[in-house]
Amino acid sequence: MKATGIPLLRGAYYVFWREMKRLFRQRTRIFMAVFQPVIWLVLMGNMMAGLTDNPYAAQMLGVDNYLIFMTPGVMAMSSLFGGVFSGISIIWDRRLGFLQKMLTAPIPRFSIPLGKIWAIMLQIFLQMLIIMAIAYLLGVRFATGLGGVIAMLLYSGLLGSAMGGISLAVATVIKTPETLFAVVNFLTMPLIFSSNAMFPLAAMPLWLQLIARYNPVSYAVLPMRSLAAVGWIWPDLLTGFFMLLLLNIVILLVAYRRFERGLVL
Amino acid sequence: MESKGEYLSRREPAQEQTAPARREMIRTENLVKVFPGGNRAVDGLTFSVYEGEIFGFLGPNGAGKSTTIMILTTLLAATEGRAFVSGYNVSRDREQVRLHLGYVSQVLAVDDALSGEENLWLQAGFYNLSRQERKKRVDEVLELVGLQQRRKDLVETYSGGMRKRLDIAAGLIHRPRVLFLDEPTLGLDIQTRREIWSYIRRLREEAGMTILLTTHYMEEADQICERIGIIDHGRLMVVDTPANLKKSLGGDLIFFDFAAATGEEQRERALQRLREQPFIQKISPRGSEAHGFVAVTADGEADLPRFFAALAEINVKVSRVTLKVPSLDDVFLAFTGSELREEHGDKEKHMQERFTMRRLRT
């Protein structure tokens, strides 16, 4: 046998395979992943539905059905949460010794976060399809049809992957789930509340608008909201896409460095 | 290193004896690992393990055994010195080293959410084996560790011993030339330990694998290792076969207690008498017990009657006599000292240990 290392993508595939096996064995996790956004949609949707009766509010929201406004927001939030906790799996793998096992195998180290990110993305895709199906049942009709659905999957996936990358990179130096939770919460709450996920930009004070505009969550929400409520607004779509792509590249580079050099055991 | 509070003096260990033609599968040269904070976990370690050998690293907790293994398995970078596995430099040719080594860590590195078979399938994937080859090897290692019957069951339903066997099987899937076993029987009951030992011996016999294992069970080292290196404070104290190590202590031990009523003067007289005997090499008091002493003789069985004869000449009462042939425990104590150690490990390490124990005991 010619002794050579394992290609990156192949290594990542096996990491991905394991995550998938695990996911589909954990029924509670699947149930929660489905149920949580349903709660968001049904509760928030109904609670806030009255908002659009107020013409001023309807103007700020830019839609006449609050659910159409809310669906992309819930999708972005679910993607963010789907990604941001992925670092936990590194911490558990470290505790179980599985991380060490993967590190002594001849797979490139970067294939570990890469495989885990793929798993997150697939999980997010499934979750998004369910959310969109539920939204459809609740009467939401997307302005861009099936093409828009696919495009929205893409944006959700990019957001989830970026968040997953951050979480995985952070987990290379953090050893306990509690600490990671603290870091993640520190990150996610401001990210959500300073974005346009739940409230329209127009309803925010100026300084918050400024933050919200450069918030990565907004870069996913804005294009998705256009796709859902308005149509193919290319400037929004392209800006969002390239900003998320750039963010992903930067985060993956950081994760690459952390896994190749700075991984704490 | 002076042994503390021990009765035996060490002879210089016999020169390491090795057949010249055997290939070095593991070699370290002056290996040093200093952790941030200044803990010198490994402090100038030089040793070799030869092809087909079972080499045991014996040492107290925190002696540097696991750190050394982590350096050899490319998990940690050495601060100084060089190390080679199967001829490849562990810091430069990492991929080659990883392809050639199998590593079974202290903790149970199996995924409880997967079945036994899936765990092995995954491991085989990490080594890029073809589908066909993978199937073959999974069957092969399952057979070896006796888990064929339970292969489809989730690992969370396995007992601790079964998990350990699966873990070892995973380390063998790519037929490594060199296998590292870090505390392979830690926390297992004696029956399971013996079972694991027989698997380890079979690996050597059937696959010609070179095995480096760490342990702090003397019995384990004595039973399965051809050579033992005693390591303490990150330094190698001695390397030899278990038999030679035991011999190196220089003799057998006669433990004896004078009767409680024995007066000091009478006791001194008796000790004086014993010291005059040519067969007794040394007599020393046994720690805190005022009446307890230990004598070192070359051949305990032959010397014991003479010991009694010498005492019989003086009217002294002895309440207890025990003859002890040195065990590896005594060797261990002589080389590492007997004081209790504070563990350096961080909180997370303890957490990991507790976690492992819990999984082993299910």
XYZ file of C-alpha atoms in Angstrom:
627
model
C 0.000 0.000 0.000
C 1.325 3.367 -0.963
C 1.243 5.400 2.182
C -0.429 8.705 1.579
C -2.664 10.919 3.650
C -6.406 11.004 3.191
C -7.794 13.806 0.995
C -9.564 16.605 2.867
C -13.002 16.031 1.373
C -12.917 12.319 2.010
C -11.979 12.851 5.635
C -14.735 15.438 5.960
C -17.194 13.012 4.425
C -16.583 10.432 7.158
C -16.944 13.067 9.858
C -20.186 14.107 8.179
C -21.350 10.490 7.963
C -20.895 10.064 11.689
C -22.798 13.261 12.488
C -25.672 12.142 10.301
C -25.850 8.747 11.979
C -25.917 10.468 15.314
C -28.544 12.992 14.273
C -31.018 10.460 12.972
C -30.642 8.353 16.110
C -31.497 11.271 18.346
C -35.218 11.606 17.795
C -35.621 14.273 20.449
C -33.153 16.468 18.645
C -35.034 16.128 15.389
C -38.327 16.744 17.126
C -37.022 19.892 18.777
C -35.466 21.143 15.557
C -38.891 20.917 13.940
C -40.994 21.998 16.848
C -39.100 25.078 17.946
C -39.620 27.117 14.764
C -43.251 26.027 14.685
C -43.717 27.600 18.091
C -41.996 30.716 16.888
C -44.134 30.966 13.792
C -47.452 30.136 15.345
C -47.003 32.099 18.559
C -45.174 35.128 17.233
C -47.196 35.099 14.055
C -50.495 35.224 15.903
C -49.302 37.478 18.671
C -48.023 40.096 16.305
C -50.572 39.554 13.546
C -52.489 42.590 14.774
C -49.516 44.773 13.959
C -50.339 44.828 10.284
C -53.807 46.188 11.099
C -52.016 49.382 11.984
C -51.201 51.025 8.637
C -48.125 52.765 10.037
C -46.688 49.470 11.299
C -47.585 47.722 8.074
C -45.630 50.347 6.220
C -42.557 49.790 8.396
C -42.798 46.045 8.030
C -43.229 46.473 4.297
C -45.787 43.672 4.134
C -49.447 43.296 4.799
C -49.075 39.870 6.433
C -46.878 39.679 9.487
C -46.126 35.988 8.887
C -44.443 36.806 5.604
C -42.259 39.245 7.475
C -41.620 36.790 10.280
C -40.890 33.621 8.312
C -37.474 34.722 6.984
C -36.674 36.016 10.472
C -37.491 32.667 12.053
C -35.498 30.917 9.346
C -32.460 33.081 10.008
C -32.753 32.574 13.742
C -33.105 28.827 13.424
C -30.074 28.699 11.140
C -28.098 30.768 13.575
C -29.020 28.533 16.495
C -28.462 25.439 14.397
C -24.911 26.517 13.705
C -23.860 28.248 16.835
C -24.053 25.228 19.146
C -22.050 22.937 16.897
C -18.907 23.569 18.948
C -20.449 21.466 21.713
C -19.790 18.387 19.626
C -16.052 19.148 19.665
C -16.145 19.490 23.433
C -17.911 16.156 23.805
C -15.629 14.479 21.334
C -12.710 15.734 23.366
C -14.201 14.373 26.571
C -14.960 11.038 24.992
C -11.503 10.858 23.485
C -13.026 10.678 20.039
C -11.378 13.920 19.023
C -7.970 12.495 19.914
C -8.820 9.417 17.906
C -9.645 11.459 14.832
C -6.470 13.464 15.328
C -4.268 10.384 15.321
C -5.906 9.182 12.111
C -4.300 10.326 8.864
C -7.158 12.650 7.927
C -6.357 16.358 7.618
C -7.412 18.114 10.801
C -9.489 20.611 8.907
C -11.738 17.813 7.707
C -13.157 17.631 11.240
C -14.777 21.094 11.284
C -15.565 20.840 7.590
C -17.490 17.592 8.005
C -19.310 18.982 10.988
C -20.271 22.105 9.040
C -21.663 19.979 6.227
C -23.754 18.133 8.741
C -25.032 21.418 10.166
C -25.900 22.669 6.700
C -27.850 19.558 5.822
C -29.658 19.748 9.115
C -30.477 23.394 8.463
C -31.742 22.622 4.955
C -34.160 20.069 6.346
C -35.273 22.405 9.078
C -35.813 25.261 6.631
C -37.921 23.104 4.342
C -40.106 22.228 7.294
C -40.436 25.849 8.364
C -41.353 26.903 4.867
C -43.880 24.097 4.600
C -45.484 25.175 7.861
C -45.512 28.779 6.743
C -47.211 27.643 3.571
C -49.854 25.843 5.597
C -50.373 29.008 7.614
C -51.122 30.836 4.404
C -47.771 32.349 3.492
C -47.160 32.452 -0.264
C -43.621 33.259 -1.332
C -43.289 35.891 -4.039
C -40.533 34.017 -5.868
C -41.954 30.512 -5.783
C -39.789 27.415 -5.899
C -36.696 29.296 -7.086
C -37.038 31.510 -4.056
C -37.300 28.510 -1.767
C -33.988 27.173 -3.073
C -32.381 30.594 -2.798
C -33.597 30.907 0.795
C -32.070 27.534 1.597
C -28.787 28.862 0.295
C -28.869 31.952 2.510
C -29.859 29.950 5.578
C -27.095 27.473 4.881
C -24.477 30.195 4.511
C -25.528 31.840 7.769
C -25.581 28.503 9.603
C -22.207 27.520 8.234
C -20.632 30.818 9.322
C -22.070 30.476 12.824
C -21.029 26.829 12.960
C -17.498 27.795 11.929
C -17.261 30.378 14.711
C -18.560 27.929 17.277
C -16.206 25.156 16.178
C -13.232 27.505 16.163
C -14.091 28.731 19.661
C -14.433 25.120 20.852
C -10.811 24.448 19.927
C -9.750 26.427 22.984
C -12.731 25.917 25.302
C -13.027 22.712 27.256
C -16.363 22.832 28.999
C -19.848 23.085 27.522
C -20.790 25.680 30.148
C -18.118 28.091 28.960
C -19.067 27.561 25.349
C -22.723 28.237 26.162
C -21.712 31.462 27.843
C -19.670 32.564 24.839
C -22.392 31.542 22.421
C -25.113 33.366 24.336
C -22.923 36.409 24.519
C -22.762 36.255 20.738
C -26.229 35.225 19.657
C -28.542 37.485 21.623
C -26.981 40.758 20.426
C -26.715 39.295 16.933
C -30.420 38.575 16.804
C -31.676 41.692 18.513
C -29.442 44.003 16.551
C -30.598 42.502 13.272
C -33.711 42.895 11.213
C -34.784 39.326 11.994
C -37.657 40.298 14.272
C -38.138 44.009 13.823
C -37.993 46.110 10.701
C -35.007 48.388 10.346
C -37.376 51.304 9.962
C -38.615 50.817 13.510
C -35.132 51.081 15.011
C -33.276 54.131 16.277
C -30.574 55.321 13.926
C -27.575 53.935 15.786
C -29.178 50.507 15.943
C -30.039 50.688 12.262
C -26.377 51.230 11.568
C -25.390 48.151 13.555
C -28.224 46.117 12.085
C -27.163 46.978 8.574
C -23.726 45.387 9.060
C -24.952 42.515 11.163
C -24.342 39.216 9.366
C -27.795 38.024 10.350
C -29.280 40.944 8.446
C -27.322 39.941 5.366
C -29.251 36.696 5.413
C -32.610 38.127 6.463
C -32.824 40.967 3.992
C -32.430 38.848 0.839
C -34.699 36.164 2.245
C -37.356 38.730 3.061
C -37.126 40.123 -0.456
C -37.497 36.631 -1.853
C -40.451 35.888 0.391
C -42.385 39.112 0.166
C -41.265 41.092 -2.869
C -39.409 39.270 -5.588
C -35.915 38.937 -7.087
C -34.345 42.149 -5.814
C -30.887 41.516 -7.227
C -28.869 44.220 -5.410
C -30.093 42.871 -2.033
C -29.588 39.279 -3.097
C -26.066 39.777 -4.400
C -24.881 41.960 -1.548
C -26.211 39.444 0.960
C -24.690 36.524 -0.895
C -21.226 37.991 -1.249
C -21.094 39.316 2.294
C -22.099 35.917 3.683
C -19.621 34.202 1.403
C -16.849 36.511 2.545
C -17.790 35.924 6.156
C -17.702 32.173 5.569
C -14.281 32.329 3.965
C -12.832 34.361 6.823
C -14.367 32.110 9.473
C -13.291 28.924 7.725
C -9.751 30.262 7.502
C -9.792 30.964 11.214
C -11.216 27.494 11.905
C -8.576 25.993 9.627
C -5.784 27.654 11.561
C -7.257 26.735 14.909
C -7.662 23.085 13.998
C -4.313 22.706 12.279
C -2.280 24.494 14.941
C -4.148 25.696 17.985
C -6.314 22.780 19.027
C -6.277 22.335 22.790
C -6.622 18.752 23.984
C 17.150 9.045 42.365
C 17.242 7.669 45.861
C 14.448 5.394 46.850
C 12.756 6.767 49.892
C 12.124 4.666 52.942
C 12.907 1.434 51.161
C 15.061 -1.336 52.445
C 16.620 -2.530 49.291
C 19.537 -0.888 47.670
C 19.617 -0.961 43.931
C 22.373 -2.409 41.913
C 23.199 -0.718 38.693
C 20.757 -2.173 36.207
C 22.219 -4.633 33.777
C 23.017 -3.221 30.369
C 20.040 -3.272 28.072
C 20.193 -6.492 26.147
C 18.825 -6.581 22.641
C 19.344 -8.781 19.675
C 21.280 -6.618 17.219
C 19.187 -7.394 14.154
C 15.871 -6.177 15.523
C 14.471 -3.058 13.989
C 13.725 -0.042 16.131
C 10.024 0.708 15.760
C 9.966 3.479 18.313
C 12.885 5.655 19.203
C 13.082 8.810 21.222
C 16.122 10.987 21.668
C 16.223 13.253 24.653
C 12.550 14.008 24.507
C 11.390 16.968 26.595
C 7.908 18.342 27.057
C 7.379 21.453 29.115
C 3.783 22.550 29.521
C 2.850 26.194 29.779
C 3.264 26.971 33.453
C 6.574 25.156 33.603
C 5.561 21.591 34.390
C 8.268 19.376 32.877
C 6.107 16.368 32.139
C 8.773 14.651 30.064
C 12.341 15.416 30.939
C 14.996 14.016 28.636
C 13.539 10.674 27.682
C 15.603 8.355 25.503
C 14.480 4.828 24.742
C 13.841 2.365 21.947
C 11.225 -0.267 21.321
C 12.086 -3.051 18.909
C 9.988 -4.771 16.308
C 7.533 -7.298 17.691
C 8.133 -6.306 21.255
C 5.624 -5.551 24.000
C 7.173 -2.718 25.912
C 5.610 -1.435 29.100
C 5.837 2.028 30.487
C 5.392 1.774 34.204
C 5.101 4.766 36.439
C 3.008 6.518 39.039
C 0.271 8.955 38.076
C 1.652 12.058 36.463
C 5.003 10.453 35.686
C 4.856 11.463 32.032
C 3.664 8.206 30.472
C 0.620 9.584 28.731
C 2.407 12.739 27.652
C 5.082 10.615 26.003
C 2.445 8.598 24.186
C 0.731 11.767 23.063
C 3.988 13.016 21.584
C 4.591 9.718 19.820
C 1.065 9.700 18.400
C 1.453 13.281 17.086
C -1.156 14.672 19.483
C 1.366 16.878 21.230
C 4.485 18.559 19.977
C 7.660 17.906 21.932
C 9.460 20.918 23.368
C 12.865 19.422 22.651
C 14.338 16.232 21.309
C 13.279 13.906 18.540
C 11.041 10.898 18.277
C 10.529 8.308 15.563
C 7.758 5.826 14.978
C 8.330 3.143 12.388
C 11.271 5.202 11.198
C 9.300 8.408 10.650
C 9.897 11.596 12.562
C 6.771 12.359 14.605
C 7.022 16.100 14.171
C 7.981 16.176 10.502
C 6.340 13.178 8.836
C 3.117 13.268 10.791
C 0.968 11.734 8.125
C 3.264 8.761 7.710
C 3.401 8.302 11.445
C -0.381 8.431 11.698
C -0.764 5.854 8.965
C 1.493 3.451 10.799
C 0.314 3.782 14.327
C -2.713 2.605 16.207
C -3.715 4.465 19.322
C -6.039 3.317 22.047
C -6.318 6.049 24.623
C -7.097 5.828 28.311
C -10.619 6.989 27.769
C -13.170 4.967 25.865
C -12.996 6.643 22.499
C -16.006 4.938 20.981
C -19.161 6.678 19.886
C -22.021 5.429 22.037
C -24.616 6.615 19.556
C -23.294 4.306 16.829
C -23.317 0.542 16.671
C -20.115 -1.412 17.183
C -19.930 -2.116 13.493
C -20.498 1.527 12.579
C -17.737 2.638 14.907
C -15.317 0.352 13.106
C -16.672 1.274 9.699
C -16.017 4.917 10.516
C -12.534 4.211 11.772
C -11.761 2.273 8.607
C -13.010 5.285 6.646
C -10.465 7.497 8.345
C -7.783 5.269 6.844
C -9.303 5.392 3.385
C -9.670 1.660 2.972
C -11.681 0.424 0.026
C -15.232 -0.732 0.664
C -14.341 -4.350 0.241
C -11.271 -4.110 2.398
C -13.248 -2.319 5.071
C -15.863 -5.049 5.236
C -13.169 -7.653 5.557
C -11.277 -5.848 8.287
C -14.363 -4.983 10.298
C -15.256 -8.693 10.366
C -11.686 -9.561 11.211
C -11.288 -7.273 14.213
C -14.778 -8.002 15.515
C -13.839 -11.653 15.475
C -10.575 -10.949 17.240
C -12.191 -9.117 20.147
C -15.201 -11.405 20.225
C -17.903 -8.879 19.425
C -19.384 -10.527 16.322
C -22.647 -11.259 18.104
C -23.213 -7.702 19.215
C -21.935 -5.895 16.140
C -25.298 -4.379 15.192
C -26.136 -3.151 18.690
C -25.612 0.419 19.730
C -22.503 0.878 21.840
C -24.561 2.491 24.605
C -25.884 -1.011 25.358
C -22.354 -2.456 25.743
C -20.657 -3.197 29.037
C -17.453 -1.402 30.001
C -15.292 -4.343 28.965
C -17.024 -4.626 25.619
C -16.501 -0.940 24.963
C -12.838 -1.287 25.728
C -12.568 -4.247 23.382
C -14.314 -2.282 20.667
C -11.961 0.600 21.293
C -8.977 -1.705 20.873
C -10.529 -3.220 17.753
C -10.870 0.268 16.265
C -7.183 0.863 16.905
C -6.365 -2.270 14.912
C -8.522 -1.739 11.857
C -5.707 -0.437 9.673
C -3.250 -3.090 10.848
C -0.822 -0.638 12.388
C 2.828 -1.577 12.718
C 2.995 0.042 16.115
C 0.190 0.025 18.635
C -0.011 2.430 21.550
C -2.165 1.341 24.443
C -2.562 3.937 27.132
C -3.683 2.207 30.331
C -5.547 -0.495 28.414
C -7.177 -2.046 31.476
C -7.751 1.006 33.644
C -10.888 0.569 35.695
C -11.710 -2.903 34.399
C -12.377 -5.882 36.638
C -9.719 -8.531 36.867
C -11.500 -10.995 34.611
C -11.854 -8.475 31.821
C -8.270 -7.412 32.361
C -7.026 -10.927 31.818
C -9.123 -11.137 28.696
C -7.603 -7.920 27.357
C -4.125 -9.229 28.142
C -4.739 -12.318 26.100
C -5.886 -10.167 23.157
C -2.750 -8.093 23.456
C -0.551 -11.186 23.464
C -2.373 -12.551 20.446
C -1.760 -9.329 18.557
C 1.924 -9.690 19.066
C 1.974 -13.364 18.215
C -0.351 -13.325 15.230
C 0.339 -9.933 13.708
C 3.885 -9.314 14.847
C 2.781 -5.945 16.061
C 5.034 -3.766 18.165
C 3.176 -2.627 21.253
C 3.932 0.149 23.675
C 1.619 0.207 26.634
C 1.465 2.266 29.752
C 0.156 0.998 33.010
C 0.386 1.509 36.679
C -0.627 -2.049 37.433
C 2.545 -3.977 38.262
C 0.853 -7.260 37.595
C -0.057 -6.169 34.120
C 3.480 -5.153 33.278
C 4.826 -8.373 34.754
C 2.348 -10.519 32.837
C 2.555 -9.206 29.323
C 5.588 -7.022 28.818
C 8.876 -8.277 27.524
C 10.642 -5.194 28.679
C 9.637 -2.541 31.125
C 10.727 1.035 31.406
C 10.064 2.600 34.770
C 9.377 6.259 34.343
C 9.082 8.923 36.989
C 9.160 12.707 36.907
C 9.417 12.457 33.142
C 12.663 10.506 33.308
C 13.366 6.914 32.556
C 14.673 5.337 35.739
C 15.488 1.919 34.357
C 14.750 -0.354 31.389
C 14.937 -4.120 31.568
C 12.998 -7.373 31.500
C 10.691 -7.923 34.479
C 12.879 -10.820 35.646
C 16.081 -8.788 35.544
C 14.424 -5.899 37.300
C 13.387 -8.147 40.126
C 16.871 -9.602 40.315
C 18.394 -6.149 40.308
C 17.087 -5.493 43.778
C 19.766 -7.812 45.102
C 17.902 -10.325 47.176
C 14.973 -11.551 49.178
C 13.459 -9.841 52.160
C 12.878 -11.244 55.601
C 10.417 -9.130 57.515
C 10.399 -9.751 61.247
C 8.912 -8.262 64.383
C 10.303 -8.662 67.880
C 7.769 -9.509 70.536
C 6.309 -6.402 72.119
C 7.860 -7.152 75.515
C 11.408 -7.240 74.149
C 13.663 -4.774 75.932
C 15.763 -2.340 73.983
C 19.024 -3.802 75.114
C 17.953 -7.306 74.218
C 16.784 -6.127 70.845
C 20.066 -4.398 70.092
C 21.922 -7.529 71.026
C 19.810 -9.585 68.669
C 20.284 -7.142 65.837
C 23.999 -7.094 66.459
C 24.020 -10.860 66.306
C 22.140 -10.865 63.018
C 24.422 -8.295 61.468
C 27.372 -10.561 62.217
C 25.860 -13.315 60.093
C 27.560 -13.477 56.707
C 24.373 -14.331 54.785
C 22.646 -11.142 55.874
C 23.451 -8.249 53.621
C 21.626 -5.527 55.418
C 19.186 -4.918 58.235
C 17.045 -1.857 58.489
C 14.144 -0.771 60.685
C 10.730 -0.808 59.136
C 9.418 2.713 59.212
C 7.290 3.629 62.172
C 7.025 0.220 63.837
C 9.536 0.140 66.690
C 9.758 -3.631 66.705
C 9.656 -4.220 62.984
C 12.788 -4.824 60.931
C 13.703 -6.159 57.560
C 16.762 -8.144 56.557
C 18.040 -8.573 53.008
C 19.527 -11.923 52.069
C 20.705 -13.394 48.809
C 18.560 -16.514 48.949
C 15.676 -16.282 51.363
C 14.630 -19.906 51.336
C 18.060 -21.184 52.270
C 18.778 -18.357 54.681
C 15.594 -18.445 56.704
C 16.587 -21.492 58.850
C 19.970 -19.900 59.501
C 18.198 -16.713 60.467
C 16.219 -18.618 63.114
C 19.316 -20.435 64.275
C 21.110 -17.154 64.862
C 18.234 -15.795 66.898
C 17.836 -19.003 68.869
C 21.300 -18.529 70.335
C 20.072 -15.410 72.076
C 17.005 -15.610 74.197
C 14.810 -13.270 72.187
C 11.175 -13.575 71.243
C 10.015 -12.923 67.739
C 6.314 -12.464 67.055
C 6.285 -12.568 63.281
C 8.541 -13.515 60.383
C 7.686 -13.190 56.721
C 9.818 -14.084 53.736
C 9.193 -11.975 50.689
C 10.590 -12.482 47.217
C 10.748 -9.076 45.475
C 7.795 -8.416 43.259
C 7.623 -5.791 40.608
C 5.923 -3.623 43.217
C 9.129 -3.570 45.205
C 11.092 -2.735 42.096
C 8.666 0.021 41.340
C 8.913 1.450 44.824
C 12.679 1.205 44.818
C 12.879 3.227 41.631
C 10.103 5.745 42.111
C 9.931 6.165 45.869
C 6.774 5.543 47.762
C 5.499 8.988 48.516
C 2.018 9.887 47.439
C 1.706 12.153 44.485
C -0.407 15.176 43.942
C -1.957 14.925 40.538
C -1.163 17.864 38.295
C -4.136 17.322 36.011
C -6.552 20.123 35.388
C -10.238 20.057 36.171
C -11.163 18.893 32.734
C -8.824 15.933 32.982
C -10.477 14.779 36.182
C -13.829 15.253 34.572
C -12.702 13.075 31.705
C -11.489 10.391 34.088
C -14.727 10.347 35.996
C -16.596 10.185 32.773
C -14.532 7.247 31.561
C -15.029 5.400 34.821
C -18.748 5.840 34.611
C -18.841 4.458 31.112
C -16.641 1.540 32.077
C -18.867 0.529 34.928
C -22.068 0.219 32.982
